[in-house]
Amino acid sequence: MFDEKDIAQFEIEEEDFDTVMASDITFNGRIRFSKPFMIKGKVTGSIDASSNLLIDSMAEVNADITADRILIRGKVKGNISGNSLVYVTSTGSVDGDITSAQVVLEPGSQFSGKCMMSSNQGL
């Protein structure tokens, strides 16, 4: 499903993540982290990270997001800034602007917004 060259260093199995927010959790506020993080529940607010973020297939995120690599399998409403990569799978949807060095939208994914790719992300 994932092209290795696009997500070569992106851990995608749950056990590879330091923190997993379970599907029965709803969080309102600001999330900051520096180690890989997976969201399975609902988040409203903002997410600011220096590591990888995976938004799982049943997750709903209503937040502006900044992280190194972002893999979206669920729903995101908000602007996204990925330092290295934003990858939206066929089950993912984004309603907001995406800015990243690399953006991948799989066939079947949904995207509504503007997209800007820049190699100067994170500088």
PDB file of N, CA, C and O in Angstrom, residues 25 33-34 36 40 46 55 97 105 107 111:
ATOM      1  N   ILE A  25     -10.894   7.722  23.126  1.00  0.00           N
ATOM      2  CA  ILE A  25     -10.472   8.978  23.757  1.00  0.00           C
ATOM      3  C   ILE A  25     -10.824  10.166  22.863  1.00  0.00           C
ATOM      4  O   ILE A  25     -10.579  10.163  21.663  1.00  0.00           O
ATOM      5  N   PHE A  33       4.567  16.861  21.104  1.00  0.00           N
ATOM      6  CA  PHE A  33       5.345  15.656  21.352  1.00  0.00           C
ATOM      7  C   PHE A  33       6.610  15.649  20.505  1.00  0.00           C
ATOM      8  O   PHE A  33       6.721  16.368  19.518  1.00  0.00           O
ATOM      9  N   SER A  34       7.577  14.807  20.932  1.00  0.00           N
ATOM     10  CA  SER A  34       8.845  14.704  20.210  1.00  0.00           C
ATOM     11  C   SER A  34       9.174  13.265  19.822  1.00  0.00           C
ATOM     12  O   SER A  34      10.236  13.017  19.263  1.00  0.00           O
ATOM     13  N   PRO A  36       7.367   9.474  18.088  1.00  0.00           N
ATOM     14  CA  PRO A  36       6.246   9.058  17.229  1.00  0.00           C
ATOM     15  C   PRO A  36       4.936   8.881  17.994  1.00  0.00           C
ATOM     16  O   PRO A  36       4.917   8.310  19.084  1.00  0.00           O
ATOM     17  N   LYS A  40      -5.929   7.453  17.296  1.00  0.00           N
ATOM     18  CA  LYS A  40      -7.028   6.598  16.866  1.00  0.00           C
ATOM     19  C   LYS A  40      -8.370   7.210  17.253  1.00  0.00           C
ATOM     20  O   LYS A  40      -9.397   6.790  16.760  1.00  0.00           O
ATOM     21  N   SER A  46      -4.892  21.815  18.507  1.00  0.00           N
ATOM     22  CA  SER A  46      -3.698  21.951  17.678  1.00  0.00           C
ATOM     23  C   SER A  46      -2.709  20.846  18.033  1.00  0.00           C
ATOM     24  O   SER A  46      -2.703  20.335  19.151  1.00  0.00           O
ATOM     25  N   ILE A  55      -2.368   9.411  11.798  1.00  0.00           N
ATOM     26  CA  ILE A  55      -3.785   9.576  12.096  1.00  0.00           C
ATOM     27  C   ILE A  55      -4.482   8.360  11.506  1.00  0.00           C
ATOM     28  O   ILE A  55      -4.548   8.204  10.287  1.00  0.00           O
ATOM     29  N   ASP A  97      -5.337  23.304   4.073  1.00  0.00           N
ATOM     30  CA  ASP A  97      -4.149  23.484   3.246  1.00  0.00           C
ATOM     31  C   ASP A  97      -3.027  22.564   3.717  1.00  0.00           C
ATOM     32  O   ASP A  97      -2.884  22.312   4.919  1.00  0.00           O
ATOM     33  N   LEU A 105      -0.797  11.958  -2.359  1.00  0.00           N
ATOM     34  CA  LEU A 105      -2.235  11.720  -2.243  1.00  0.00           C
ATOM     35  C   LEU A 105      -2.532  10.437  -3.007  1.00  0.00           C
ATOM     36  O   LEU A 105      -2.448  10.411  -4.238  1.00  0.00           O
ATOM     37  N   PRO A 107      -4.640   7.459  -4.759  1.00  0.00           N
ATOM     38  CA  PRO A 107      -5.939   7.416  -5.432  1.00  0.00           C
ATOM     39  C   PRO A 107      -7.022   6.997  -4.437  1.00  0.00           C
ATOM     40  O   PRO A 107      -6.818   6.079  -3.646  1.00  0.00           O
ATOM     41  N   PHE A 111      -9.199  15.426  -0.765  1.00  0.00           N
ATOM     42  CA  PHE A 111      -8.440  16.609  -0.393  1.00  0.00           C
ATOM     43  C   PHE A 111      -9.168  17.844  -0.889  1.00  0.00           C
ATOM     44  O   PHE A 111      -9.516  17.938  -2.065  1.00  0.00           O
TER      45      PHE A 111
END
